[in-house]
PDB file of C-alpha atoms in Angstrom:
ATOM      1  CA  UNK A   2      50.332 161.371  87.133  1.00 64.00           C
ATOM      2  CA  UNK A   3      52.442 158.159  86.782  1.00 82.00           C
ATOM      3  CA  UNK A   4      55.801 158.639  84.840  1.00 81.00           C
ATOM      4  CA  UNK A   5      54.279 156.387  81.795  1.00 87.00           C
ATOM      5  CA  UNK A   6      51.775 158.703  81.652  1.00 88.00           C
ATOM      6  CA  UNK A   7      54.115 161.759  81.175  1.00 90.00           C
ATOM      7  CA  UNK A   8      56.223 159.735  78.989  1.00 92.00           C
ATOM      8  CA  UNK A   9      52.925 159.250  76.424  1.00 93.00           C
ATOM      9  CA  UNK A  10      51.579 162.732  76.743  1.00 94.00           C
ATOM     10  CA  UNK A  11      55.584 163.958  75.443  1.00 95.00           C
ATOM     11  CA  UNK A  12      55.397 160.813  72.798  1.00 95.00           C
ATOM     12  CA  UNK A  13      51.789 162.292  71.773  1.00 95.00           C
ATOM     13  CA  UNK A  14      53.010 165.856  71.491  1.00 94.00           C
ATOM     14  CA  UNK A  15      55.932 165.201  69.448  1.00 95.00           C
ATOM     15  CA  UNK A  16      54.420 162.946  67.051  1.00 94.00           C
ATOM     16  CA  UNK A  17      51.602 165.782  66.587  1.00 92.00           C
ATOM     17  CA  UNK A  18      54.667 168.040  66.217  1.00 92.00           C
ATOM     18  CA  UNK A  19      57.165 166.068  63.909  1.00 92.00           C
ATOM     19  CA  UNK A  20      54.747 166.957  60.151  1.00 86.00           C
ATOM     20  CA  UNK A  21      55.536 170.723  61.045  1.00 87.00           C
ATOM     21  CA  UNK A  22      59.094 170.047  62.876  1.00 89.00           C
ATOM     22  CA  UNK A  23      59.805 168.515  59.311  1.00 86.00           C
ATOM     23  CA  UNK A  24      58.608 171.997  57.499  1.00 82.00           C
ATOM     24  CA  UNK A  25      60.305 174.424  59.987  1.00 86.00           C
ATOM     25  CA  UNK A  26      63.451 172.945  59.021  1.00 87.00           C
ATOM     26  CA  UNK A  27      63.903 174.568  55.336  1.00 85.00           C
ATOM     27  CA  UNK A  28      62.804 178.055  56.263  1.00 83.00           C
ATOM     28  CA  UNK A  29      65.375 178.155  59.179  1.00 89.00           C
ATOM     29  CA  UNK A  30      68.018 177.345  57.084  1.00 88.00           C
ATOM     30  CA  UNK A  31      66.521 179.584  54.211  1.00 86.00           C
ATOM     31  CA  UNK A  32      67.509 181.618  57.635  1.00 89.00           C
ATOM     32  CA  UNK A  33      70.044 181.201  58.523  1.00 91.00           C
ATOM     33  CA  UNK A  34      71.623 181.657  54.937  1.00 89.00           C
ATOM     34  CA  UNK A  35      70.208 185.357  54.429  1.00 86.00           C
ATOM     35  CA  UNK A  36      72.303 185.513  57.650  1.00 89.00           C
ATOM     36  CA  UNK A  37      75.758 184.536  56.610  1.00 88.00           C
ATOM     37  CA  UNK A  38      75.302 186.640  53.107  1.00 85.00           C
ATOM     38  CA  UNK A  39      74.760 189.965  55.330  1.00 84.00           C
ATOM     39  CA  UNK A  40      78.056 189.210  57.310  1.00 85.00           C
ATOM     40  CA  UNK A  41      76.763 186.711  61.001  1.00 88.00           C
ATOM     41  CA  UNK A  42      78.998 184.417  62.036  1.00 90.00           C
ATOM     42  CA  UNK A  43      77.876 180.847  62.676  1.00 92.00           C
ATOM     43  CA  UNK A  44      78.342 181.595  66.411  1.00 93.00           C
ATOM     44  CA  UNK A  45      76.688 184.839  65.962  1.00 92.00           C
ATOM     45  CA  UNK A  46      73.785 183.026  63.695  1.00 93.00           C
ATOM     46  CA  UNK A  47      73.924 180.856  66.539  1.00 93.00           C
ATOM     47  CA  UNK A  48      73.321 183.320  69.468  1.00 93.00           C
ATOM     48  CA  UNK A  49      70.426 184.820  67.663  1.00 91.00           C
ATOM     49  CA  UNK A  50      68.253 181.850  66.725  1.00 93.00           C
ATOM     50  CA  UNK A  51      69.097 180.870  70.518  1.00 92.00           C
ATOM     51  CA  UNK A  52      68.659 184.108  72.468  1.00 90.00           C
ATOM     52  CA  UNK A  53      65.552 185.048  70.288  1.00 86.00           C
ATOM     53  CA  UNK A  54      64.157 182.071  68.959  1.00 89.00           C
ATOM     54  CA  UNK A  55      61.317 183.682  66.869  1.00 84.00           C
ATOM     55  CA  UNK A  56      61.369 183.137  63.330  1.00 80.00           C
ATOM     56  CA  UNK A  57      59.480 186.471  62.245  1.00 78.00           C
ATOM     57  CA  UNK A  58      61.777 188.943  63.859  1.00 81.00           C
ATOM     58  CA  UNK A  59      64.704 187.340  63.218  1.00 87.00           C
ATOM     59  CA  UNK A  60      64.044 187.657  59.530  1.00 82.00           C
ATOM     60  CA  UNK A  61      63.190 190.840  59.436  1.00 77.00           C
ATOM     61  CA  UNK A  62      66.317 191.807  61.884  1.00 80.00           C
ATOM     62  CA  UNK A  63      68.405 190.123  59.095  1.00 82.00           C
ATOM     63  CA  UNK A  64      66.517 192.283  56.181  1.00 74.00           C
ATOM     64  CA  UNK A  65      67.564 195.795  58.216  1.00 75.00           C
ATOM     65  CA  UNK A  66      71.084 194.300  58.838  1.00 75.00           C
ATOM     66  CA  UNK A  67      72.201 194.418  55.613  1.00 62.00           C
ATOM     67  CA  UNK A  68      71.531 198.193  55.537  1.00 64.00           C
ATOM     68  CA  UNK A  69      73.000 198.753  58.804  1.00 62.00           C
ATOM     69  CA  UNK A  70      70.135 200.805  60.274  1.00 62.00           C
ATOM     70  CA  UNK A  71      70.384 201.885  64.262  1.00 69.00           C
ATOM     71  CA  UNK A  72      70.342 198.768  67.097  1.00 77.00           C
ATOM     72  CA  UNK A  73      67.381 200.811  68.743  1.00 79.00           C
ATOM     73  CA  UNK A  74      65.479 200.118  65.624  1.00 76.00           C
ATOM     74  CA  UNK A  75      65.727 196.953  65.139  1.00 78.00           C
ATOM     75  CA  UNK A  76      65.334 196.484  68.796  1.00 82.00           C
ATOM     76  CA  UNK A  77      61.742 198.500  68.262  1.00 79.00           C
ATOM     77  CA  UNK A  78      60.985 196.052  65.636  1.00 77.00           C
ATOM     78  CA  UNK A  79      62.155 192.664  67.237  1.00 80.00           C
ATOM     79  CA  UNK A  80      59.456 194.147  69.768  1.00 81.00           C
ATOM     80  CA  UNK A  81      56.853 194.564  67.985  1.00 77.00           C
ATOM     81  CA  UNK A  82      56.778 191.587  65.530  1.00 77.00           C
ATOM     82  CA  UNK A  83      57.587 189.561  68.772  1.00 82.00           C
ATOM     83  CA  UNK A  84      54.402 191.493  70.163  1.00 78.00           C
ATOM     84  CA  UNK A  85      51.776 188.403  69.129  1.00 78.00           C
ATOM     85  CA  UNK A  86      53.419 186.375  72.092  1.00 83.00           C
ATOM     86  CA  UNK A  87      51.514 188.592  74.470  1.00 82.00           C
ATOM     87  CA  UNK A  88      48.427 187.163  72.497  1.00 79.00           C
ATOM     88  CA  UNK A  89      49.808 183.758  72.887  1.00 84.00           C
ATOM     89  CA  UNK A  90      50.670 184.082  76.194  1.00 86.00           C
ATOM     90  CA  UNK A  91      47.105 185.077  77.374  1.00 84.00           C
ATOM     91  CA  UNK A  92      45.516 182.271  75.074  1.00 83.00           C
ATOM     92  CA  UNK A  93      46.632 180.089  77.636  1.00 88.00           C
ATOM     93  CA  UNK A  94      46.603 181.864  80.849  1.00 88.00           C
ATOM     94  CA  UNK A  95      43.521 180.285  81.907  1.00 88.00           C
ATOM     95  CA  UNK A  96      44.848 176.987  81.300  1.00 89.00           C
ATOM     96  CA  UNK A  97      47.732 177.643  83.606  1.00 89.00           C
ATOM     97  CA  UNK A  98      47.186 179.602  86.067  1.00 85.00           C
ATOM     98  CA  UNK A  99      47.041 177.645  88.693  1.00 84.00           C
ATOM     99  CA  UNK A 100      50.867 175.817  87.532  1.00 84.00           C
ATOM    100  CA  UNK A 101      53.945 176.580  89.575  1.00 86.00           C
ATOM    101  CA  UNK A 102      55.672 179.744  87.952  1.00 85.00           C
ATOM    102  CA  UNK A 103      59.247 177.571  88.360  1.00 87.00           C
ATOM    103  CA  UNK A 104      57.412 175.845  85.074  1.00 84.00           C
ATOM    104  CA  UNK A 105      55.514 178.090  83.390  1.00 87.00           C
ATOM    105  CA  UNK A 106      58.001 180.854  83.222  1.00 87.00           C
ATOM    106  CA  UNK A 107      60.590 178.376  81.656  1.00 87.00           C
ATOM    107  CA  UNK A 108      58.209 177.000  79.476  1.00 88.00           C
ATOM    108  CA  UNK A 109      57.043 180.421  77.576  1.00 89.00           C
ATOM    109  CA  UNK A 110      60.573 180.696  76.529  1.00 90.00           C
ATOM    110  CA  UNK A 111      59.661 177.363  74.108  1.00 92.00           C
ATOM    111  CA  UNK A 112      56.567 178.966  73.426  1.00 90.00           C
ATOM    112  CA  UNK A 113      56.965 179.342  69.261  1.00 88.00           C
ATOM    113  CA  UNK A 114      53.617 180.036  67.394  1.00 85.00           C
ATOM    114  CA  UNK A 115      54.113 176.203  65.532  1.00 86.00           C
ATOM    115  CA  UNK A 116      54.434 174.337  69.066  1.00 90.00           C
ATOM    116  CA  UNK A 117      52.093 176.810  70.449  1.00 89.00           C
ATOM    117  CA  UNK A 118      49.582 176.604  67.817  1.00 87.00           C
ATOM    118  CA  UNK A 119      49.679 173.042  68.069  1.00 90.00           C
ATOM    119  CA  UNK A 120      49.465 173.058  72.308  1.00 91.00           C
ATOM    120  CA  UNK A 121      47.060 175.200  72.419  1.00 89.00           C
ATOM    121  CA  UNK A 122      44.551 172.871  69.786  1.00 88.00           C
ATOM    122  CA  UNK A 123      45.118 170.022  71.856  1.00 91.00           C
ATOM    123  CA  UNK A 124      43.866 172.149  74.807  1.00 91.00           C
ATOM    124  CA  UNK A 125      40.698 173.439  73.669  1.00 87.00           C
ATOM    125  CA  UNK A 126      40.329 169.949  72.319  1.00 87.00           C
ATOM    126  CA  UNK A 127      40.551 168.531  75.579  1.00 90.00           C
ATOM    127  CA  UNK A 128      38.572 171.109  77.290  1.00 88.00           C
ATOM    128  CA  UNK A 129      35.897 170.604  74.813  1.00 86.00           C
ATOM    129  CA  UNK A 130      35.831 166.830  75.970  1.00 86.00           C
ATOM    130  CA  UNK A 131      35.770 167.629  79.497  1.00 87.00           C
ATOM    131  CA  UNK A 132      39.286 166.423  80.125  1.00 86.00           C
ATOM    132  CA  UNK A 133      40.565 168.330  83.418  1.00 86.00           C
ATOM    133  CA  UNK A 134      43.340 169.483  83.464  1.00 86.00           C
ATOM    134  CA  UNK A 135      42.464 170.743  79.721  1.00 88.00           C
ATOM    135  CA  UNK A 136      46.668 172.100  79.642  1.00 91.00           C
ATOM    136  CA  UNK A 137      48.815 168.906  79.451  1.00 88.00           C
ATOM    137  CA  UNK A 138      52.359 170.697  80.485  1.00 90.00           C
ATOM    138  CA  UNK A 139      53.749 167.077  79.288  1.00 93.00           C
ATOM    139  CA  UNK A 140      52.029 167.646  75.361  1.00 94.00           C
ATOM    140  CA  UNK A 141      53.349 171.002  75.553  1.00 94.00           C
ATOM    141  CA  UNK A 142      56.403 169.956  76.065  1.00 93.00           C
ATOM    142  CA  UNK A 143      56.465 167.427  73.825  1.00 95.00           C
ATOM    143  CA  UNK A 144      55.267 169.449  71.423  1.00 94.00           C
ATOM    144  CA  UNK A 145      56.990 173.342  71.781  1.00 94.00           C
ATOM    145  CA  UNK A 146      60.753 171.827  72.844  1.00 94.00           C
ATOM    146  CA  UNK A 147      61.555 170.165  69.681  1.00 95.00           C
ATOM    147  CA  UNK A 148      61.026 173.272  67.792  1.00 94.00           C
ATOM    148  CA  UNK A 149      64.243 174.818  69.585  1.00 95.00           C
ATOM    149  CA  UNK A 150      67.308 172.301  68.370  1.00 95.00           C
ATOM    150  CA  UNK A 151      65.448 172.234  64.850  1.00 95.00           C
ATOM    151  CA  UNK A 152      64.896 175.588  64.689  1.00 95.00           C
ATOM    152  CA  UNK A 153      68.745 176.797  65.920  1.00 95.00           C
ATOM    153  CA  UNK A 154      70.864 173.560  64.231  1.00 95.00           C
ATOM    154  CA  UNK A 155      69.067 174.191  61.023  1.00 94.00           C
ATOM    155  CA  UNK A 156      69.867 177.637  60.735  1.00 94.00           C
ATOM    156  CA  UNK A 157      73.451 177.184  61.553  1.00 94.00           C
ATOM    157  CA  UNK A 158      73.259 174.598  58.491  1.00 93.00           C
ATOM    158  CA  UNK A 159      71.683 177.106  56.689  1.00 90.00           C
ATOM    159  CA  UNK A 160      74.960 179.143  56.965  1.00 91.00           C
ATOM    160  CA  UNK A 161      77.227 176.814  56.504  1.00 91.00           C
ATOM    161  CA  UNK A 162      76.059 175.114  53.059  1.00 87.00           C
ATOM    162  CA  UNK A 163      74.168 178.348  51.981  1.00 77.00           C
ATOM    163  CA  UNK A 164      77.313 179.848  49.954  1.00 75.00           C
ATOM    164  CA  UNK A 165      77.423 176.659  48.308  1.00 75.00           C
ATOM    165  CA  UNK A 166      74.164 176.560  47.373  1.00 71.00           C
ATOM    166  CA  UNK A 167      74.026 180.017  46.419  1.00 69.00           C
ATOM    167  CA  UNK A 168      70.592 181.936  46.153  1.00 69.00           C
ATOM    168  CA  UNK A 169      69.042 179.783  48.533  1.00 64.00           C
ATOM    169  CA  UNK A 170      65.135 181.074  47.734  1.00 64.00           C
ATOM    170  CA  UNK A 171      65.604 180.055  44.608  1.00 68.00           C
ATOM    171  CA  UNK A 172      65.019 176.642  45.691  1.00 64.00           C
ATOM    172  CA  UNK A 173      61.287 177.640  46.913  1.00 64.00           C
ATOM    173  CA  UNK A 174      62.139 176.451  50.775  1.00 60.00           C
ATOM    174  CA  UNK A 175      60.710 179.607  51.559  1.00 61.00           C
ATOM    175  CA  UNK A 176      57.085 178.674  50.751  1.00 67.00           C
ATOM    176  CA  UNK A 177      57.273 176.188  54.124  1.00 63.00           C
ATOM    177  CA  UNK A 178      56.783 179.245  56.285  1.00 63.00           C
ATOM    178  CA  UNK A 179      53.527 180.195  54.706  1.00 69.00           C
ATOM    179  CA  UNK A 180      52.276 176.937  53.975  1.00 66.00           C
ATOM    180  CA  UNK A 181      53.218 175.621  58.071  1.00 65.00           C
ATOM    181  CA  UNK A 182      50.585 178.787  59.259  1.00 65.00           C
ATOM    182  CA  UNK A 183      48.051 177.449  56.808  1.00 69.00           C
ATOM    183  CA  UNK A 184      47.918 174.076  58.466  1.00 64.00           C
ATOM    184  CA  UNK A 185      47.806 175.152  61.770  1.00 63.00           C
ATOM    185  CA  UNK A 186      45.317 177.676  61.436  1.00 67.00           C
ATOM    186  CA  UNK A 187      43.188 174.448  59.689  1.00 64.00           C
ATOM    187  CA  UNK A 188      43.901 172.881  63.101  1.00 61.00           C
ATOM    188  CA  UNK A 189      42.449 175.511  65.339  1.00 61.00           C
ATOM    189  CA  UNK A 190      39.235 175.959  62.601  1.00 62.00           C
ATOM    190  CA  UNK A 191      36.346 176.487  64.718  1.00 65.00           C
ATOM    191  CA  UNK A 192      33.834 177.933  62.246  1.00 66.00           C
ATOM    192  CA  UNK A 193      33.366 181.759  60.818  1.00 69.00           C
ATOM    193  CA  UNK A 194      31.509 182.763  64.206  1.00 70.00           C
ATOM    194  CA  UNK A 195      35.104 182.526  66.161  1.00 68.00           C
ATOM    195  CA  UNK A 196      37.149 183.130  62.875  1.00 73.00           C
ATOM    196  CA  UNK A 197      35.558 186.832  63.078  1.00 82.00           C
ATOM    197  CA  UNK A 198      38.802 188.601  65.163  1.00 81.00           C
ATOM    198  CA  UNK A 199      40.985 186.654  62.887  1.00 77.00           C
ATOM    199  CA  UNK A 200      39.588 188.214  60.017  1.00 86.00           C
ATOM    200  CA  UNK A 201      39.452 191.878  62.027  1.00 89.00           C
ATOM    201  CA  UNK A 202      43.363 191.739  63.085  1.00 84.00           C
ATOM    202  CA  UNK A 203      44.184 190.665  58.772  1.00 86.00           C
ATOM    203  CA  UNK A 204      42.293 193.512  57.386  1.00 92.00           C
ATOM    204  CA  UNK A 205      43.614 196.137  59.977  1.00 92.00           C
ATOM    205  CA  UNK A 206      47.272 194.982  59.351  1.00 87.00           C
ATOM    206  CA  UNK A 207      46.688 194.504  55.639  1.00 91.00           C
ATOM    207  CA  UNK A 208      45.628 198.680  55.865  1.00 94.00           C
ATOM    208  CA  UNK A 209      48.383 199.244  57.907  1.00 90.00           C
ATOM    209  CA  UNK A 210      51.046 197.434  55.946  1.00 88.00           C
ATOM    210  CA  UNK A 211      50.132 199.588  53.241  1.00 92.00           C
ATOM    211  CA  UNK A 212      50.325 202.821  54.980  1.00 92.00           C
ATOM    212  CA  UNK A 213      53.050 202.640  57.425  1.00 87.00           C
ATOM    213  CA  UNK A 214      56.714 201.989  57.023  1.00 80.00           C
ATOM    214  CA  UNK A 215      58.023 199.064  59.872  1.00 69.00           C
ATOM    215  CA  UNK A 216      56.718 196.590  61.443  1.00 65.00           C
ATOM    216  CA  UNK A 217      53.858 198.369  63.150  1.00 77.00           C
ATOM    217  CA  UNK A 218      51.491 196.148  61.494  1.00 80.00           C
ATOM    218  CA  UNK A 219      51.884 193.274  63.492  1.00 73.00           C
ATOM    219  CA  UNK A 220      51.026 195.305  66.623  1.00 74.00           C
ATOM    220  CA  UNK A 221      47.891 196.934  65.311  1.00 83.00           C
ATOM    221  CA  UNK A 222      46.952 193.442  63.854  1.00 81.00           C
ATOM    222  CA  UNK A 223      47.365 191.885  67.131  1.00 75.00           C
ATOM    223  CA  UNK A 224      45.929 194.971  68.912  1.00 82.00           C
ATOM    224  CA  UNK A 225      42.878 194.563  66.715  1.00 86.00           C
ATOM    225  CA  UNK A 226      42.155 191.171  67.102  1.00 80.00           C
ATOM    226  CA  UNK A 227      42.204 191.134  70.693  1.00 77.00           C
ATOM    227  CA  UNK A 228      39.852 194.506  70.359  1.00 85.00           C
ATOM    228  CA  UNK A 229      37.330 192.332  67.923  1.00 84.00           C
ATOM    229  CA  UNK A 230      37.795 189.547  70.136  1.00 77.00           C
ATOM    230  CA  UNK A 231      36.268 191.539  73.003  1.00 76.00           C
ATOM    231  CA  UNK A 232      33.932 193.144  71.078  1.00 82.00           C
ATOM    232  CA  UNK A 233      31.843 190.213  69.574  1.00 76.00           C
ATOM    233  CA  UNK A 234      32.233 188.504  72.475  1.00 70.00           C
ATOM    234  CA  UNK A 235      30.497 191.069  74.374  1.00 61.00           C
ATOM    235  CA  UNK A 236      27.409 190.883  71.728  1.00 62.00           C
ATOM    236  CA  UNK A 237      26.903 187.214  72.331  1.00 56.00           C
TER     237      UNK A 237
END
């Protein structure tokens, strides 16, 4: 692999990237002002987004933080919303294997469901096509890495111009977080037959949701997916 080769898989994955770098942006400052109206410190807004760097949980951690419940449970919950990246994770296993662990292990630290959404298309796109290797660790890096200055610099602006703004969802910047997991689930569209475990794991946390207090629905979503997954794919 020549180094202008590398350099135009990274190009490639952060120009796929840059639409959905460009709606991150609002929600982590919508963020990372929630954070600075419950108390967090820019350096403190800045550890989390940094340490963590996963939008969902950090949210919700902010949500419990303003009624100071117990560390352990927000801990428990970071956990389980966080609990899809074992999902992830496996998605791609089979892709990369056979890499050194001195990359991969670093590189599942970047791994964000936008980047990894978007990584993981371009793989089953390029296994489709009979491209080998079907996992281009240059596109991935191209297109997960970006997410992490966006994501933490934006949500440290988000606390710094979020008093002056005042109610910052009032300005509708929330609406990027739902709309960014529309798009990307239109990118990984395959058709109803494989859509089948994604419609499983939504009912099953939908039921949950509505039954039990936390977070727990995101685990038993994820828990059923993977379940259906198995399932229909043991019927074909």
């Amino acid at each position: 692999m020549t180094d202008e080769h590398v350099r135009n898989e990274v190009l490639r994955g952060l120009k796929d990237a840059v639409p959905v770098l460009c709606a991150v942006a609002p929600y982590a400052m919508v963020l990372g002002a929630l954070a600075s109206q419950v108390g967090l410190s820019i350096i403190e807004i800045a550890g989390m987004t940094g340490l963590n760097f996963a939008g969902g949980s950090e949210f919700a951690a902010i949500q419990m933080w303003a009624t100071a419940p117990p560390v352990l449970t927000i801990v428990l919950i970071t956990f389980l919303i966080n609990s899809r990246h074992i999902v992830m994770g496996a998605a791609l296993t089979p892709y990369i294997q056979n890499l050194p662990k001195r990359k991969v292990i670093p590189a599942l630290f970047f791994m964000a469901d936008e980047g990894w959404a978007i990584s993981y298309a371009d793989t089953l796109k390029r296994s489709s096509d009979g491209v080998q290797p079907a996992f281009g660790f240059p596109y991935y890096f191209g297109a997960c890495v970006p997410f992490y200055p966006i994501w933490v610099l934006f949500s440290v602006l988000g606390a710094v111009v979020g008093p002056a703004l005042g109610n910052i969802e009032a300005y509708g910047l929330a609406m990027a977080f739902p709309a960014v997991f529309l798009v990307l689930l239109k990118g990984m569209w395959r058709g109803v037959r494989f859509a089948r475990p994604w419609l499983v794991s939504l009912i099953v946390a939908a039921i949950v949701y509505l039954l039990i207090p936390g977070a727990w629905f995101v685990l038993s979503g994820t828990i059923a997916g993977m379940a259906a997954a198995y399932f229909f794919a043991g019927t074909e």
